[in-house]
Coordinates of N, CA and C in Angstrom, one line a residue:
M71 N 0.8 -1.2 0.0 CA 0.0 0.0 0.0 C 0.9 1.2 0.0
A72 N 1.2 1.7 -1.2 CA 2.1 2.8 -1.4 C 1.4 4.2 -1.3
K73 N 2.1 5.2 -0.9 CA 1.7 6.6 -1.0 C 2.3 7.3 -2.2
I74 N 1.5 7.7 -3.1 CA 2.1 8.4 -4.3 C 1.5 9.8 -4.5
G75 N 2.4 10.7 -4.7 CA 1.9 12.1 -4.9 C 1.9 12.5 -6.4
Y76 N 1.0 13.4 -6.7 CA 0.9 13.9 -8.1 C 0.7 15.4 -8.0
I77 N 1.5 16.1 -8.8 CA 1.5 17.5 -8.9 C 1.5 18.0 -10.4
M78 N 0.5 18.8 -10.8 CA 0.5 19.3 -12.1 C 1.0 20.8 -12.0
T79 N 2.1 21.1 -12.7 CA 2.6 22.4 -12.6 C 2.1 23.3 -13.8
A80 N 0.9 23.8 -13.6 CA 0.3 24.7 -14.6 C 0.7 26.1 -14.4
P81 N 0.4 27.0 -15.3 CA 0.7 28.5 -15.1 C 0.0 29.0 -13.9
G82 N 0.7 29.7 -13.1 CA 0.1 30.3 -11.9 C 0.3 29.4 -10.6
Y83 N 0.8 28.2 -10.8 CA 1.0 27.3 -9.7 C 2.4 27.5 -9.2
E84 N 2.6 28.0 -7.9 CA 3.9 28.3 -7.4 C 4.2 27.6 -6.1
D85 N 3.5 26.5 -5.8 CA 3.6 25.9 -4.5 C 4.3 24.5 -4.7
F86 N 5.0 24.3 -5.8 CA 5.6 22.9 -6.0 C 6.5 22.5 -4.8
S87 N 7.4 23.4 -4.4 CA 8.4 23.1 -3.4 C 7.7 22.7 -2.1
A88 N 6.7 23.6 -1.7 CA 6.0 23.3 -0.5 C 5.1 22.1 -0.5
D89 N 4.5 21.9 -1.6 CA 3.6 20.7 -1.8 C 4.4 19.4 -1.9
S90 N 5.5 19.4 -2.7 CA 6.3 18.2 -2.8 C 7.0 17.9 -1.4
G91 N 7.3 19.0 -0.7 CA 7.9 18.7 0.7 C 6.9 18.1 1.6
W92 N 5.6 18.6 1.5 CA 4.6 18.0 2.3 C 4.4 16.5 2.0
M93 N 4.4 16.2 0.7 CA 4.2 14.8 0.3 C 5.4 13.9 0.8
E94 N 6.6 14.5 0.7 CA 7.7 13.7 1.2 C 7.6 13.4 2.7
N95 N 7.3 14.5 3.4 CA 7.1 14.3 4.9 C 6.0 13.3 5.2
F96 N 5.0 13.3 4.4 CA 3.8 12.3 4.6 C 4.2 10.9 4.3
G97 N 5.3 10.7 3.5 CA 5.8 9.4 3.3 C 5.6 8.9 1.8
C98 N 5.4 9.8 0.9 CA 5.2 9.4 -0.5 C 6.5 8.8 -1.0
V99 N 6.3 7.6 -1.6 CA 7.5 6.9 -2.2 C 7.8 7.5 -3.6
E100 N 6.9 8.2 -4.2 CA 7.0 8.7 -5.5 C 6.2 10.0 -5.6
I101 N 6.7 11.0 -6.3 CA 5.9 12.2 -6.6 C 6.0 12.4 -8.1
V102 N 4.8 12.2 -8.7 CA 4.7 12.4 -10.2 C 4.5 13.9 -10.5
R103 N 5.4 14.4 -11.3 CA 5.2 15.8 -11.7 C 4.9 15.9 -13.2
E104 N 3.8 16.7 -13.5 CA 3.4 16.8 -14.9 C 3.2 18.3 -15.2
E105 N 3.9 18.7 -16.3 CA 3.8 20.1 -16.7 C 2.7 20.3 -17.7
L106 N 1.8 21.2 -17.4 CA 0.7 21.4 -18.4 C 1.0 22.7 -19.1
L107 N 1.3 22.6 -20.4 CA 1.7 23.8 -21.2 C 0.5 24.3 -22.0
S108 N -0.5 23.4 -22.2 CA -1.7 23.8 -22.9 C -2.9 23.3 -22.2
G109 N -4.0 24.1 -22.1 CA -5.1 23.7 -21.4 C -5.8 22.5 -21.9
D110 N -5.6 22.2 -23.2 CA -6.3 21.0 -23.9 C -5.4 19.8 -23.9
K111 N -4.2 19.9 -23.4 CA -3.2 18.8 -23.5 C -3.7 17.6 -22.6
A112 N -3.5 16.4 -23.1 CA -3.9 15.2 -22.3 C -2.9 15.1 -21.2
R113 N -3.4 14.7 -20.0 CA -2.5 14.6 -18.8 C -2.0 13.1 -18.8
T114 N -1.0 12.9 -19.5 CA -0.5 11.5 -19.7 C 0.0 10.9 -18.4
Q115 N 0.7 11.8 -17.6 CA 1.3 11.3 -16.4 C 0.2 10.9 -15.4
W116 N -0.9 11.6 -15.3 CA -2.0 11.3 -14.5 C -2.7 10.0 -14.9
D117 N -2.9 9.9 -16.2 CA -3.5 8.6 -16.8 C -2.6 7.4 -16.5
S118 N -1.3 7.6 -16.6 CA -0.4 6.5 -16.3 C -0.4 6.1 -14.9
L119 N -0.5 7.1 -14.0 CA -0.6 6.9 -12.5 C -1.9 6.1 -12.2
M120 N -3.0 6.5 -12.8 CA -4.2 5.7 -12.6 C -4.2 4.3 -13.1
A121 N -3.4 4.1 -14.1 CA -3.3 2.7 -14.7 C -2.5 1.8 -13.8
R122 N -1.5 2.3 -13.1 CA -0.6 1.4 -12.3 C -0.9 1.5 -10.8
I123 N -1.8 2.3 -10.4 CA -2.1 2.3 -9.0 C -2.7 1.0 -8.5
R124 N -2.4 0.6 -7.3 CA -2.9 -0.7 -6.8 C -3.9 -0.6 -5.7
F125 N -4.5 -1.7 -5.4 CA -5.6 -1.7 -4.4 C -5.0 -1.3 -3.0
G126 N -5.6 -0.3 -2.4 CA -5.2 0.1 -1.1 C -4.2 1.2 -1.0
D127 N -3.7 1.6 -2.2 CA -2.7 2.7 -2.3 C -3.3 4.1 -1.8
T128 N -2.5 5.0 -1.6 CA -2.9 6.4 -1.3 C -2.4 7.4 -2.3
V129 N -3.3 8.2 -2.8 CA -3.0 9.2 -3.8 C -3.1 10.6 -3.1
V130 N -2.0 11.3 -3.2 CA -1.9 12.6 -2.6 C -1.8 13.7 -3.7
I131 N -2.7 14.7 -3.7 CA -2.7 15.8 -4.7 C -2.7 17.1 -4.0
P132 N -2.2 18.2 -4.6 CA -2.3 19.5 -3.9 C -3.7 20.0 -3.8
K133 N -4.6 19.8 -4.8 CA -5.9 20.2 -4.8 C -6.7 19.5 -5.8
L134 N -8.0 19.3 -5.6 CA -8.8 18.6 -6.6 C -8.7 19.2 -8.0
S135 N -8.7 20.5 -8.1 CA -8.6 21.2 -9.4 C -7.2 21.1 -10.0
N136 N -6.2 20.7 -9.2 CA -4.9 20.5 -9.8 C -4.8 19.2 -10.6
A137 N -5.5 18.2 -10.2 CA -5.5 16.9 -10.8 C -6.6 16.6 -11.7
L138 N -7.8 17.2 -11.4 CA -9.0 16.8 -12.1 C -9.5 18.0 -13.0
R139 N -10.2 17.7 -14.1 CA -10.6 18.7 -15.0 C -12.0 19.2 -14.7
G140 N -12.7 18.5 -13.9 CA -14.1 19.0 -13.7 C -14.9 18.0 -12.9
A141 N -16.2 18.3 -12.7 CA -17.0 17.5 -11.9 C -17.2 16.1 -12.5
R142 N -17.3 16.0 -13.8 CA -17.5 14.6 -14.4 C -16.3 13.7 -14.1
Q143 N -15.1 14.2 -14.3 CA -13.9 13.4 -14.0 C -13.8 13.1 -12.5
L144 N -14.3 14.0 -11.6 CA -14.3 13.8 -10.2 C -15.2 12.6 -9.9
V145 N -16.3 12.5 -10.5 CA -17.3 11.4 -10.2 C -16.6 10.0 -10.6
F146 N -16.0 10.0 -11.8 CA -15.3 8.7 -12.2 C -14.1 8.4 -11.2
F147 N -13.4 9.4 -10.8 CA -12.3 9.2 -10.0 C -12.7 8.7 -8.6
L148 N -13.7 9.3 -8.0 CA -14.2 8.8 -6.7 C -14.7 7.4 -6.8
E149 N -15.4 7.0 -7.9 CA -15.8 5.6 -8.1 C -14.6 4.7 -8.2
F150 N -13.6 5.2 -8.9 CA -12.4 4.4 -9.0 C -11.7 4.2 -7.7
C151 N -11.7 5.2 -6.9 CA -11.1 5.1 -5.5 C -12.0 4.1 -4.6
R152 N -13.3 4.2 -4.8 CA -14.1 3.3 -4.0 C -13.9 1.8 -4.4
L153 N -13.8 1.5 -5.7 CA -13.6 0.2 -6.2 C -12.2 -0.4 -5.8
K154 N -11.2 0.5 -5.8 CA -9.9 0.0 -5.5 C -9.4 0.3 -4.1
N155 N -10.4 0.8 -3.3 CA -10.1 1.2 -1.9 C -8.9 2.1 -1.8
I156 N -8.9 3.1 -2.6 CA -7.8 4.1 -2.7 C -8.1 5.2 -1.7
R157 N -7.1 5.6 -0.9 CA -7.2 6.7 0.0 C -6.8 8.0 -0.7
L158 N -7.7 9.0 -0.7 CA -7.4 10.3 -1.4 C -7.1 11.3 -0.3
V159 N -5.9 12.0 -0.5 CA -5.6 13.1 0.3 C -5.4 14.4 -0.6
S160 N -6.2 15.4 -0.3 CA -6.0 16.7 -1.1 C -5.6 17.7 -0.1
I161 N -4.3 18.2 -0.3 CA -3.7 19.0 0.7 C -4.4 20.3 1.0
H162 N -4.6 21.1 0.0 CA -5.2 22.5 0.2 C -6.7 22.4 0.4
D163 N -7.4 21.4 -0.1 CA -8.8 21.2 0.2 C -9.0 20.7 1.6
R164 N -7.9 20.2 2.2 CA -7.9 19.6 3.5 C -8.9 18.4 3.6
I165 N -8.8 17.5 2.6 CA -9.6 16.4 2.5 C -8.8 15.1 2.7
D166 N -9.2 14.2 3.5 CA -8.6 12.9 3.7 C -9.6 11.8 3.8
S167 N -9.8 11.0 2.7 CA -10.8 10.0 2.8 C -10.5 8.9 3.8
G168 N -9.3 8.9 4.3 CA -9.0 8.0 5.4 C -9.3 8.4 6.8
N169 N -9.8 9.7 6.8 CA -10.3 10.3 8.1 C -9.3 10.3 9.2
E170 N -8.0 10.5 8.8 CA -6.9 10.6 9.8 C -6.4 12.1 9.8
L171 N -6.2 12.7 8.7 CA -5.7 14.1 8.6 C -6.9 15.1 8.6
F172 N -6.6 16.3 8.9 CA -7.5 17.4 8.9 C -8.8 17.1 9.7
P173 N -8.7 16.9 10.9 CA -10.0 16.6 11.7 C -10.9 17.8 11.8
E174 N -10.4 19.0 11.5 CA -11.2 20.2 11.6 C -12.1 20.4 10.4
T175 N -11.8 19.6 9.3 CA -12.6 19.8 8.1 C -14.0 19.3 8.3
R176 N -15.0 20.2 7.8 CA -16.4 19.9 8.0 C -16.9 19.4 6.6
T177 N -18.1 18.8 6.7 CA -18.8 18.4 5.5 C -19.0 19.5 4.5
S178 N -19.3 20.7 5.1 CA -19.5 21.9 4.2 C -18.2 22.3 3.5
D179 N -17.1 22.1 4.1 CA -15.8 22.4 3.5 C -15.6 21.5 2.2
V180 N -15.9 20.2 2.4 CA -15.8 19.3 1.3 C -16.7 19.6 0.2
L181 N -17.9 19.9 0.5 CA -18.9 20.3 -0.5 C -18.5 21.6 -1.3
T182 N -17.9 22.5 -0.5 CA -17.4 23.8 -1.2 C -16.3 23.5 -2.1
A183 N -15.4 22.6 -1.7 CA -14.2 22.2 -2.6 C -14.8 21.6 -3.9
I184 N -15.8 20.7 -3.8 CA -16.4 20.1 -5.0 C -17.1 21.1 -5.8
A185 N -17.8 22.0 -5.2 CA -18.5 23.0 -6.0 C -17.6 24.0 -6.7
L186 N -16.4 24.2 -6.2 CA -15.5 25.2 -6.8 C -14.6 24.5 -7.9
L187 N -14.6 23.1 -7.9 CA -13.8 22.4 -8.8 C -14.0 22.8 -10.3
P188 N -15.2 22.9 -10.8 CA -15.3 23.3 -12.3 C -14.7 24.7 -12.5
K189 N -15.0 25.6 -11.6 CA -14.5 27.0 -11.8 C -13.0 27.1 -11.8
E190 N -12.4 26.4 -10.8 CA -11.0 26.4 -10.7 C -10.3 25.7 -11.8
A191 N -10.8 24.5 -12.2 CA -10.2 23.8 -13.3 C -10.3 24.6 -14.6
N192 N -11.4 25.3 -14.8 CA -11.6 26.1 -16.0 C -10.6 27.2 -16.0
A193 N -10.3 27.8 -14.9 CA -9.4 28.9 -14.7 C -8.0 28.4 -15.1
I194 N -7.6 27.2 -14.7 CA -6.3 26.6 -15.0 C -6.2 26.4 -16.5
R195 N -7.2 25.9 -17.1 CA -7.2 25.7 -18.6 C -7.0 27.0 -19.3
K196 N -7.8 28.0 -18.9 CA -7.7 29.3 -19.6 C -6.3 29.9 -19.5
S197 N -5.7 29.8 -18.3 CA -4.4 30.3 -18.0 C -3.3 29.6 -18.9
S198 N -3.5 28.2 -19.0 CA -2.6 27.4 -19.8 C -2.7 27.8 -21.2
R199 N -3.9 27.9 -21.7 CA -4.1 28.3 -23.2 C -3.5 29.7 -23.4
H200 N -3.7 30.6 -22.5 CA -3.1 32.0 -22.7 C -1.6 31.9 -22.7
K201 N -1.0 31.2 -21.8 CA 0.5 31.1 -21.8 C 1.0 30.4 -23.1
S202 N 0.2 29.4 -23.5 CA 0.6 28.7 -24.8 C 0.6 29.6 -26.0
R203 N -0.5 30.5 -26.0 CA -0.6 31.5 -27.1 C 0.6 32.5 -27.1
I204 N 0.9 32.9 -25.9 CA 2.0 33.9 -25.8 C 3.3 33.3 -26.2
K205 N 3.5 32.1 -25.8 CA 4.8 31.4 -26.1 C 4.9 31.2 -27.6
K206 N 3.8 30.8 -28.3 CA 3.8 30.6 -29.7 C 4.1 31.9 -30.4
H207 N 3.5 33.0 -29.9 CA 3.6 34.3 -30.5 C 5.1 34.8 -30.4
I208 N 5.7 34.5 -29.2 CA 7.1 34.9 -29.0 C 8.0 34.1 -29.9
E209 N 7.7 32.8 -30.0 CA 8.5 31.9 -30.9 C 8.4 32.4 -32.4
S210 N 7.1 32.8 -32.8 CA 6.9 33.3 -34.1 C 7.7 34.5 -34.4
I211 N 7.7 35.4 -33.4 CA 8.5 36.7 -33.6 C 10.0 36.3 -33.7
S212 N 10.5 35.4 -32.8 CA 11.9 35.0 -32.8 C 12.3 34.4 -34.1
D213 N 11.4 33.6 -34.7 CA 11.7 32.9 -36.0 C 11.8 33.9 -37.1
K214 N 10.9 34.9 -37.1 CA 10.9 35.9 -38.1 C 12.1 36.8 -38.0
A215 N 12.5 37.1 -36.7 CA 13.7 37.9 -36.5 C 15.0 37.2 -37.0
M216 N 15.0 35.8 -36.7 CA 16.1 35.0 -37.2 C 16.2 35.0 -38.7
C217 N 15.0 34.8 -39.3 CA 15.0 34.8 -40.8 C 15.5 36.1 -41.4
R218 N 15.1 37.2 -40.8 CA 15.5 38.5 -41.3 C 17.0 38.6 -41.1
A219 N 17.5 38.2 -40.0 CA 19.0 38.3 -39.7 C 19.8 37.4 -40.7
E220 N 19.3 36.2 -41.0 CA 19.9 35.3 -41.9 C 19.9 35.9 -43.4
R221 N 18.8 36.5 -43.7 CA 18.6 37.1 -45.1 C 19.6 38.3 -45.2
N222 N 19.6 39.1 -44.2 CA 20.5 40.3 -44.2 C 22.0 39.9 -44.3
K223 N 22.3 38.8 -43.6 CA 23.7 38.3 -43.6 C 24.0 37.8 -45.0
R224 N 23.1 37.1 -45.6 CA 23.3 36.6 -46.9 C 23.5 37.7 -48.0
V225 N 22.7 38.8 -47.9 CA 22.9 39.9 -48.8 C 24.3 40.5 -48.7
V226 N 24.7 40.7 -47.5 CA 26.1 41.3 -47.2 C 27.1 40.4 -47.8
N227 N 27.0 39.1 -47.5 CA 28.0 38.1 -47.9 C 28.1 38.0 -49.4
M228 N 26.9 38.0 -50.1 CA 26.9 37.9 -51.5 C 27.5 39.1 -52.2
Y229 N 27.3 40.3 -51.6 CA 27.9 41.5 -52.2 C 29.5 41.4 -52.0
I230 N 29.9 41.0 -50.8 CA 31.3 41.0 -50.5 C 32.0 39.9 -51.5
E231 N 31.3 38.9 -51.8 CA 31.8 37.8 -52.6 C 31.8 38.2 -54.1
G232 N 31.2 39.3 -54.4 CA 31.2 39.8 -55.8 C 30.0 39.6 -56.6
F233 N 28.9 39.2 -56.0 CA 27.7 39.0 -56.8 C 27.1 40.3 -57.2
P234 N 26.6 40.4 -58.4 CA 26.0 41.7 -58.9 C 24.7 42.0 -58.1
I235 N 24.4 43.3 -58.1 CA 23.2 43.8 -57.3 C 22.0 43.1 -57.8
D236 N 21.8 42.9 -59.1 CA 20.6 42.3 -59.6 C 20.4 40.9 -59.1
E237 N 21.4 40.2 -59.0 CA 21.3 38.8 -58.6 C 21.0 38.7 -57.1
I238 N 21.7 39.6 -56.3 CA 21.4 39.7 -54.9 C 20.0 40.0 -54.6
F239 N 19.5 41.0 -55.4 CA 18.1 41.4 -55.3 C 17.1 40.2 -55.5
K240 N 17.4 39.4 -56.6 CA 16.5 38.3 -56.9 C 16.6 37.3 -55.7
K241 N 17.8 37.0 -55.2 CA 17.9 36.0 -54.2 C 17.4 36.4 -52.8
S242 N 17.3 37.7 -52.6 CA 16.9 38.3 -51.3 C 15.4 38.1 -51.0
G243 N 14.6 38.2 -52.1 CA 13.2 38.2 -51.9 C 12.6 39.6 -51.6
F244 N 13.5 40.6 -51.6 CA 13.0 42.0 -51.4 C 12.1 42.4 -52.6
R245 N 11.3 43.4 -52.4 CA 10.4 43.9 -53.4 C 11.1 45.1 -54.2
S246 N 12.1 45.6 -53.6 CA 12.8 46.7 -54.3 C 14.3 46.7 -54.0
R247 N 15.1 47.2 -55.0 CA 16.5 47.2 -54.8 C 17.0 48.1 -53.6
S248 N 16.1 49.1 -53.3 CA 16.5 50.0 -52.2 C 16.7 49.2 -50.9
S249 N 16.0 48.1 -50.7 CA 16.1 47.3 -49.5 C 17.5 46.7 -49.4
V250 N 18.0 46.3 -50.6 CA 19.3 45.7 -50.6 C 20.3 46.7 -50.2
F251 N 20.2 47.9 -50.8 CA 21.2 49.0 -50.4 C 21.0 49.4 -48.9
R252 N 19.8 49.3 -48.4 CA 19.6 49.6 -47.0 C 20.3 48.7 -46.1
I253 N 20.3 47.4 -46.5 CA 21.0 46.3 -45.7 C 22.5 46.6 -45.7
L254 N 23.0 46.8 -46.9 CA 24.4 47.1 -47.1 C 24.9 48.3 -46.3
N255 N 24.0 49.3 -46.3 CA 24.3 50.6 -45.6 C 24.4 50.3 -44.1
E256 N 23.4 49.5 -43.6 CA 23.3 49.2 -42.2 C 24.5 48.4 -41.7
A257 N 25.1 47.6 -42.7 CA 26.3 46.8 -42.3 C 27.6 47.6 -42.6
N258 N 27.4 48.9 -43.0 CA 28.6 49.7 -43.3 C 29.5 49.1 -44.4
V259 N 28.8 48.6 -45.4 CA 29.5 48.0 -46.6 C 29.7 49.2 -47.6
E260 N 31.0 49.3 -48.0 CA 31.3 50.4 -49.0 C 31.1 49.8 -50.4
L261 N 30.3 50.4 -51.2 CA 30.1 49.9 -52.6 C 31.3 50.1 -53.4
D262 N 31.7 49.1 -54.2 CA 33.0 49.2 -54.9 C 32.9 48.8 -56.4
R263 N 31.7 48.7 -57.0 CA 31.7 48.4 -58.4 C 30.4 49.0 -59.0
G264 N 30.5 49.0 -60.4 CA 29.4 49.6 -61.1 C 29.2 51.1 -60.9
R265 N 28.0 51.5 -61.1 CA 27.7 52.9 -60.9 C 27.4 53.2 -59.4
W266 N 27.5 52.2 -58.6 CA 27.3 52.4 -57.1 C 28.6 52.2 -56.5
K267 N 29.3 53.3 -56.1 CA 30.6 53.2 -55.5 C 30.7 54.1 -54.3
G268 N 31.5 53.8 -53.4 CA 31.7 54.6 -52.2 C 30.7 54.4 -51.2
P269 N 30.8 55.0 -50.0 CA 29.9 54.8 -48.9 C 28.5 55.4 -49.3
L270 N 27.5 54.7 -48.7 CA 26.1 55.2 -49.0 C 25.8 56.3 -48.0
G271 N 25.3 57.4 -48.5 CA 25.0 58.5 -47.7 C 23.5 58.3 -47.2
P272 N 23.1 59.2 -46.4 CA 21.7 59.2 -45.9 C 20.7 59.4 -47.1
R273 N 19.6 58.8 -47.0 CA 18.6 58.9 -48.1 C 18.0 60.3 -48.1
K274 N 17.9 60.9 -49.3 CA 17.4 62.2 -49.4 C 15.9 62.2 -49.3
K275 N 15.4 63.2 -48.6 CA 13.9 63.4 -48.5 C 13.4 64.1 -49.7
K276 N 12.1 63.9 -49.9 CA 11.5 64.6 -51.1 C 11.6 66.1 -50.9
G277 N 12.0 66.7 -51.9 CA 12.1 68.2 -51.9 C 13.5 68.7 -51.7
D278 N 14.4 67.8 -51.2 CA 15.8 68.2 -51.1 C 16.4 68.6 -52.4
G279 N 17.1 69.6 -52.5 CA 17.8 70.0 -53.7 C 16.9 70.7 -54.7
E280 N 15.7 70.9 -54.4 CA 14.8 71.5 -55.4 C 14.8 73.1 -55.2

């Protein structure tokens, strides 16, 4: 009859050290940690734990909403615990189905924890999806910046290696030749062939010299 802890580290969860320490002090032989990056991601570690748990074991979780997605999953989980005689300990809900811990917990406290489960689980999912979107956006910006940097580097290298401006322009993907010259100017490249020679000066504004 083993004691096994489970912690899902979703966005906004900052109690891993305290909760894992509590589980260790309680005698958990294993603490399963699962990182939830997206609200819709399957909780494979939780499913794996449920598949290998044995009759009479104890499952310790930080909170009902940390491990379960909603009331429907709670119903199935409680029936699973009943059939396998699993003891459930929820630290922050102060629930112990073994009736040894948290003697001050009242029935109303348990009902409140159950009632808040859908709301809290939904908040976790929203937070996870929001973080996932931000991460993808940052990665997209980083990828674009990297592509620009590589393109600019290629333009400079091609010019230094002697490629004509027309060919550099075609390979660069720019819509105008002025973009090629802008990149060369930013890299302090001095033009040394054709009718474009010498350092590039600042671009003239409309009306200058008129």
